[in-house]
Short mmCIF file of C-alpha atoms in Angstrom, two decimals:
data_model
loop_
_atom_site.label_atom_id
_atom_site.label_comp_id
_atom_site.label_asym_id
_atom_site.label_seq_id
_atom_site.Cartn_x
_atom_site.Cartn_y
_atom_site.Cartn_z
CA UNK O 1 262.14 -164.82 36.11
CA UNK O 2 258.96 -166.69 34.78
CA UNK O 3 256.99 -168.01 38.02
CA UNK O 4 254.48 -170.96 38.24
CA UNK O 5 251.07 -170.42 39.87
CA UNK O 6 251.00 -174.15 39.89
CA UNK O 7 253.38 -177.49 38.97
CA UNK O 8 250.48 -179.44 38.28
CA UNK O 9 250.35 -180.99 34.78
CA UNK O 10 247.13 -180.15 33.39
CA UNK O 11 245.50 -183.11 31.68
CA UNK O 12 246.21 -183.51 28.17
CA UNK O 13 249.68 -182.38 28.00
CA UNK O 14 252.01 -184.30 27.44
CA UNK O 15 255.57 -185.19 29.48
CA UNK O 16 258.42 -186.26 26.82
CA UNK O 17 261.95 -185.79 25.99
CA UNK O 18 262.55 -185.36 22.59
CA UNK O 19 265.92 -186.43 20.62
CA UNK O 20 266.57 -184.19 17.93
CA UNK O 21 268.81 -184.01 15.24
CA UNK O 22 271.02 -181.58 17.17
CA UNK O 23 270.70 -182.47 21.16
CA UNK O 24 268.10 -183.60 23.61
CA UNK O 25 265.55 -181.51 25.10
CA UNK O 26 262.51 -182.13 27.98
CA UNK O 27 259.13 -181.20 26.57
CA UNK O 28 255.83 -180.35 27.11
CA UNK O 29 253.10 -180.65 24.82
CA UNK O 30 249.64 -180.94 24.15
CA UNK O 31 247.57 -181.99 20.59
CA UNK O 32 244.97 -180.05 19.24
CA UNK O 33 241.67 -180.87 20.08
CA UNK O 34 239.08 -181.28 17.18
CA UNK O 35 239.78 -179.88 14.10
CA UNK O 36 243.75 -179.34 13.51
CA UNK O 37 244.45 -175.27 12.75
CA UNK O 38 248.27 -175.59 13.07
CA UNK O 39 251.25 -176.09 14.89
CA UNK O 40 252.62 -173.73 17.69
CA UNK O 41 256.07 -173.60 19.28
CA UNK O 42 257.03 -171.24 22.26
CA UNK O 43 260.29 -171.16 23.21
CA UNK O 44 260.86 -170.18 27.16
CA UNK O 45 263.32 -167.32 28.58
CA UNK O 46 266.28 -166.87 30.59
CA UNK O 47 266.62 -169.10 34.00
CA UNK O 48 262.79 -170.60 32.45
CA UNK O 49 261.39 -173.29 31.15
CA UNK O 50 258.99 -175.33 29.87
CA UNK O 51 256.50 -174.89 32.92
CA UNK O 52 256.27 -171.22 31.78
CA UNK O 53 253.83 -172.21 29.42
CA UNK O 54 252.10 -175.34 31.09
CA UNK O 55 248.90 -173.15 31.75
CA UNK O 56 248.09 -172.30 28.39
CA UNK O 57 248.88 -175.61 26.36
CA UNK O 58 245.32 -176.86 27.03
CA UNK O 59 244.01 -173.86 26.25
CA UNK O 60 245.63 -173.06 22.40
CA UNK O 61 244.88 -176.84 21.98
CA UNK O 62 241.33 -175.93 22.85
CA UNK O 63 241.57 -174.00 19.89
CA UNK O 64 242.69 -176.54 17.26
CA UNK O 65 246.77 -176.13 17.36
CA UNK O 66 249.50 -178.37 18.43
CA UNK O 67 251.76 -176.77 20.91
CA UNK O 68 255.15 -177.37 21.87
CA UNK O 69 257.47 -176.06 24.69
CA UNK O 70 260.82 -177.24 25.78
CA UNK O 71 263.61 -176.97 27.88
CA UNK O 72 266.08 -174.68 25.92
CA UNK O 73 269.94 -176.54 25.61
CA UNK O 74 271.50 -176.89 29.20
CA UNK O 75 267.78 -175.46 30.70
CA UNK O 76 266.45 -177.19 33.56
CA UNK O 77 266.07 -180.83 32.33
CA UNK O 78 267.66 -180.80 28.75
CA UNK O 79 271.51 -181.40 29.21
CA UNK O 80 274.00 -178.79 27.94
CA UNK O 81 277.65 -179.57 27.90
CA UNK O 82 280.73 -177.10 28.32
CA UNK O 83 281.87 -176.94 25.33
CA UNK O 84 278.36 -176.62 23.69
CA UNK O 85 277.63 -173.95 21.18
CA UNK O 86 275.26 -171.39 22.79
CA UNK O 87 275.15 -168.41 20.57
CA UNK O 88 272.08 -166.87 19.60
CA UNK O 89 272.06 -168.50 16.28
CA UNK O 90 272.85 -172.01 17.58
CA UNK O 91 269.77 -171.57 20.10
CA UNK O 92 267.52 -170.48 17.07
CA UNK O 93 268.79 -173.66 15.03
CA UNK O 94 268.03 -176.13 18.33
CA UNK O 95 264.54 -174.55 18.26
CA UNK O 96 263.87 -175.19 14.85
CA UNK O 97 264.89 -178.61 15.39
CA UNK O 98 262.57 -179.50 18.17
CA UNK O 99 260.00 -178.33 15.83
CA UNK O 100 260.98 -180.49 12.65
CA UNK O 101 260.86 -183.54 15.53
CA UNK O 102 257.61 -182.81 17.01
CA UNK O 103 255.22 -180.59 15.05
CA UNK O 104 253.73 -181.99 11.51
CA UNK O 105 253.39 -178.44 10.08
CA UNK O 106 256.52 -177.66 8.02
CA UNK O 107 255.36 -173.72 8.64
CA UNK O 108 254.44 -172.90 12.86
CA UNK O 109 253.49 -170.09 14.49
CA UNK O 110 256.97 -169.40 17.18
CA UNK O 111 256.33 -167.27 20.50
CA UNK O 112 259.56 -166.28 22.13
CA UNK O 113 259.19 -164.98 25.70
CA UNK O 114 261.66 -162.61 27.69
CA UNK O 115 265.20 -163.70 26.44
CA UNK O 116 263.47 -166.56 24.07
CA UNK O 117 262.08 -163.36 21.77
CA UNK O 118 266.23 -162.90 21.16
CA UNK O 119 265.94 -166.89 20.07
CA UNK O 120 262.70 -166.65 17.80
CA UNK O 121 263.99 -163.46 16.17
CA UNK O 122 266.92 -165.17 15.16
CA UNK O 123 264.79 -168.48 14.14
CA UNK O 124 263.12 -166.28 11.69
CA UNK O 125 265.60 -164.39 10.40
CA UNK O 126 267.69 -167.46 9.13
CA UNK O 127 264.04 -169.13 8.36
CA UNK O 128 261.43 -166.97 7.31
CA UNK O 129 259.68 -169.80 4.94
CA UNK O 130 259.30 -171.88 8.02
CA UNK O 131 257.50 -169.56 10.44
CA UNK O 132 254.17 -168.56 10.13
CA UNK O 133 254.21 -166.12 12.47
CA UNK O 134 256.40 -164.58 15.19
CA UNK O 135 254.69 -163.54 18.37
CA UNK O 136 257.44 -161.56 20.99
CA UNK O 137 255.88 -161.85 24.69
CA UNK O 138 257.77 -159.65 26.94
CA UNK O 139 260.21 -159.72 25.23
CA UNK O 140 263.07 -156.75 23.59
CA UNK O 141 265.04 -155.41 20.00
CA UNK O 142 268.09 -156.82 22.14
CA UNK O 143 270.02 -156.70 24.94
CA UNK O 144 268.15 -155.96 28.25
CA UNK O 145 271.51 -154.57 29.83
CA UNK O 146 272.78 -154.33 33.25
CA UNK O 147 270.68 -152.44 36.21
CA UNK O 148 270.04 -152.25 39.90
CA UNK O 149 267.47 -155.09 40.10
CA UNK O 150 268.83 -157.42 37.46
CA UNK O 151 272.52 -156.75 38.00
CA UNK O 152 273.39 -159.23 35.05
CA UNK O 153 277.01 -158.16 34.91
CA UNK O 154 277.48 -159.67 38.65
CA UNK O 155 275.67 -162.77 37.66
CA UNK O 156 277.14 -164.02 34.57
CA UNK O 157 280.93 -162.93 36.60
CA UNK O 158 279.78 -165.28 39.57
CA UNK O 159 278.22 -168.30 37.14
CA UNK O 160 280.96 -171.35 37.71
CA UNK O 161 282.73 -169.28 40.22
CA UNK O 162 279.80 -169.74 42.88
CA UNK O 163 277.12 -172.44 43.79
CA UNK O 164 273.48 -171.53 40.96
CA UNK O 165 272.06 -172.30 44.34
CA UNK O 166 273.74 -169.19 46.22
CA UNK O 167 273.49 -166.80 43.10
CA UNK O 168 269.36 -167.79 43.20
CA UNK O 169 268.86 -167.43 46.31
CA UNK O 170 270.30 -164.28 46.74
CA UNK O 171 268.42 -162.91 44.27
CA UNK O 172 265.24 -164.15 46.13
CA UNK O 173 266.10 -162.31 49.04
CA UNK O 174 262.85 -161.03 50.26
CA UNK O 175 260.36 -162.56 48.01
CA UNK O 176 257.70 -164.53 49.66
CA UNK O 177 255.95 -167.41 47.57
CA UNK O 178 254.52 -170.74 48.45
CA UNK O 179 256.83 -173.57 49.33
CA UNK O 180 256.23 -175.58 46.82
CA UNK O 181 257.15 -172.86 44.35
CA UNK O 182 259.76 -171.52 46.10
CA UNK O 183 261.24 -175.29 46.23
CA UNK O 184 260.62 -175.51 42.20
CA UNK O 185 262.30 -172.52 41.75
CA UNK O 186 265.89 -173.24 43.32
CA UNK O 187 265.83 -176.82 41.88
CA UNK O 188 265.20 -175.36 38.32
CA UNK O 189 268.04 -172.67 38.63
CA UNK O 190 270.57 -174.75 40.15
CA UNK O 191 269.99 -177.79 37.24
CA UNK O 192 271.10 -175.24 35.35
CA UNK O 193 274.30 -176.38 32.71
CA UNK O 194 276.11 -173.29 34.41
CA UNK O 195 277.91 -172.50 30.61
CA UNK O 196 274.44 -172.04 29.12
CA UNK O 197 273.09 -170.01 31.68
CA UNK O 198 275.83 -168.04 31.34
CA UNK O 199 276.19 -167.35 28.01
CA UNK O 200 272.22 -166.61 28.27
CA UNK O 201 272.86 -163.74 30.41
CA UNK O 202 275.53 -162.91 28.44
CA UNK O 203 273.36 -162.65 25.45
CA UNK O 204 271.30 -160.46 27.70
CA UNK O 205 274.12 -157.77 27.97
CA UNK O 206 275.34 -157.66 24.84
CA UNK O 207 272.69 -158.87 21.91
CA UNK O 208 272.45 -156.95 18.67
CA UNK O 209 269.69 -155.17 17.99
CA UNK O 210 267.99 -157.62 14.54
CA UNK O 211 264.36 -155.90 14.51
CA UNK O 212 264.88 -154.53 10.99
CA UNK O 213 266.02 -158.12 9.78
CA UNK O 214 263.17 -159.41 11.43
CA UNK O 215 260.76 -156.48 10.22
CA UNK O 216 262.38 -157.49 6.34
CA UNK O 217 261.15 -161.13 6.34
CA UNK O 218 257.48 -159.94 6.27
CA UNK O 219 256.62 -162.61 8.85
CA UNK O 220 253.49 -161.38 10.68
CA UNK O 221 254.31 -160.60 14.19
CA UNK O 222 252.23 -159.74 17.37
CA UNK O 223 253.75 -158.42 20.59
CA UNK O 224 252.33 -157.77 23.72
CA UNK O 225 253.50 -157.22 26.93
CA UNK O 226 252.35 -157.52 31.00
CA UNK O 227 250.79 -154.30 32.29
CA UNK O 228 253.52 -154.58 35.33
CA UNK O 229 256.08 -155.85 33.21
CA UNK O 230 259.63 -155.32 34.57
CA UNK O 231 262.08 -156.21 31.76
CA UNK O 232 262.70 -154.76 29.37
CA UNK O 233 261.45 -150.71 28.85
CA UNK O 234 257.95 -150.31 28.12
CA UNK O 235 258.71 -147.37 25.79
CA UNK O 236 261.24 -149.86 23.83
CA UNK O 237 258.82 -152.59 23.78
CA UNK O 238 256.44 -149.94 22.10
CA UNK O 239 259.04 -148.87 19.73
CA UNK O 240 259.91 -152.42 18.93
CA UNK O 241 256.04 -153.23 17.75
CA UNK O 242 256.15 -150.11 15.62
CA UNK O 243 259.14 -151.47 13.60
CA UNK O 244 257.92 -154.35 13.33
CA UNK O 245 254.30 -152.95 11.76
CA UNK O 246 252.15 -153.25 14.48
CA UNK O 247 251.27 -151.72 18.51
CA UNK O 248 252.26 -153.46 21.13
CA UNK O 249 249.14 -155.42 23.15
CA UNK O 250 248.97 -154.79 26.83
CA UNK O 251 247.51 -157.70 29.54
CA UNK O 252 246.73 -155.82 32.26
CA UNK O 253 246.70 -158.49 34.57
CA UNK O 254 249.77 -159.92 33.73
CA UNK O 255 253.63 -159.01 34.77
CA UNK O 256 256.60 -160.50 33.15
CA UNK O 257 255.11 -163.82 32.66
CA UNK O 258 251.20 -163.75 31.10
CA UNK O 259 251.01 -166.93 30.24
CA UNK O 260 251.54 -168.46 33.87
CA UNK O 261 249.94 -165.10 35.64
CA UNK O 262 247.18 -164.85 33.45
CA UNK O 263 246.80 -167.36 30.56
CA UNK O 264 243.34 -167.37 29.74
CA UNK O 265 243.69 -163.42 29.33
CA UNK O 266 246.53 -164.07 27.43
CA UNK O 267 245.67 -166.54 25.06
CA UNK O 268 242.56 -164.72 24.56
CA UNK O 269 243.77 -161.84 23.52
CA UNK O 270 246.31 -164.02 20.85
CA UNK O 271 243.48 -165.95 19.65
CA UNK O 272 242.67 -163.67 16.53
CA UNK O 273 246.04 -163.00 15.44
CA UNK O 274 246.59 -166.84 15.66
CA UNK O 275 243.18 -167.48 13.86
CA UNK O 276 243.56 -164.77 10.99
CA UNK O 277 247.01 -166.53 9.74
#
């Protein structure tokens, strides 16, 4: 789970919703400043959203790009019905749409993060002429699986069976945070369109491994990681960046979510790859 340091809105960015072509979505975003370089999207992870990024939008506008993050269909504060089509590829096509609303670039850079890598690796693969590059932030090849400390099996069995509230805070047994955040936190799981977040955890158990498709397009891609990162395997993560032509970029003061735990490490470390395409 992506965690806050802060639900301020820095200045400059942007609250919106957005109606797209395929559904609504809430979104954050934030214009470059001084001379334009390009157009960034970053698509958020499972039980996340658009505040996962809030720290660094100033920042890669600082640098000349728009940036755009959103609310993924039946996250947080963009609706998501029943019978709504969730799949991977249906995700990757909602993304694609917020960008064709929002950013001018016809070609973006895309940043996935945690489950949203399984979103942007799909984006490209069905799109390669439209991203300029692929960046994969803590993110996997595919599924995460089931385990002790995310027992995702139990979770997507007890989605529309129990209260989002209960399943959250049981899994925040024992975790201490500030109020505020701790507050955020239950209110964002619980908004929650239960059948997305469950077929996003879903996704989690059982996604197919694409890296080769991905690796095929010839987008350039950049992945990096949080020293203490708890998802998925470092090893794999490694692996992953090999296939895909590159080595994996470690932020050691980061965890599973650098750009909220340590964004200006983060988006320096991005800055060249971002500058040199």
């Amino acid at each position: 789970m992506s965690v806050p340091k802060t639900l301020e809105i820095p200045e400059g960015v942007e609250v919106l919703r957005a109606e797209t072509s395929r559904s609504e979505h809430a979104v954050h975003r934030a214009r470059a400043a001084g001379e334009r370089r390009g157009s960034i999207l970053l698509v958020p992870g499972w039980t996340g959203s658009k505040e996962d990024f809030t720290p660094v939008l100033p920042l890669l506008a600082g640098l000349g790009f728009d940036v755009v993050t959103f609310d993924q269909r039946g996250q947080y504060e963009s609706p998501g019905d029943p019978l709504d089509d969730y799949s991977l590829e249906a995700l990757a096509a909602d993304a694609l749409a917020v960008a064709d609303e929002l950013l001018e670039d016809e070609r973006f850079h895309l940043l996935g993060h945690s489950f949203g890598g399984l979103v942007a690796q799909n984006l490209t693969i069905a799109h390669p002429q439209r991203v300029r590059t692929l960046t994969l932030l803590c993110s996997g090849p595919g599924a995460l699986g089931d385990s002790p400390t995310r027992p995702l099996k139990r979770i997507a069995a007890a989605i529309g069976k129990v209260p989002l509230l209960d399943i959250h805070q049981l899994r925040e047994q024992g975790i201490k945070r500030p109020a505020q955040i701790t507050a955020f936190l239950g209110k964002r799981f619980s908004a929650n369109a239960p059948a997305s977040l469950k077929a996003m955890t879903q996704h989690l158990l059982d996604a197919p491994d694409r890296v080769d498709e991905v690796a095929a397009t010839g987008v350039p891609v950049w992945v990096a990681r949080g020293e203490a990162d708890d998802a998925w395997p470092h090893d794999a993560q490694a692996e992953m960046a090999e296939r895909l032509g590159t080595q994996i970029v470690i932020l050691p003061s980061a965890a599973h979510s650098p750009a909220v735990e340590a964004p200006d490490e983060f988006v320096d470390d991005w800055r060249d790859f971002l500058l040199s395409h």
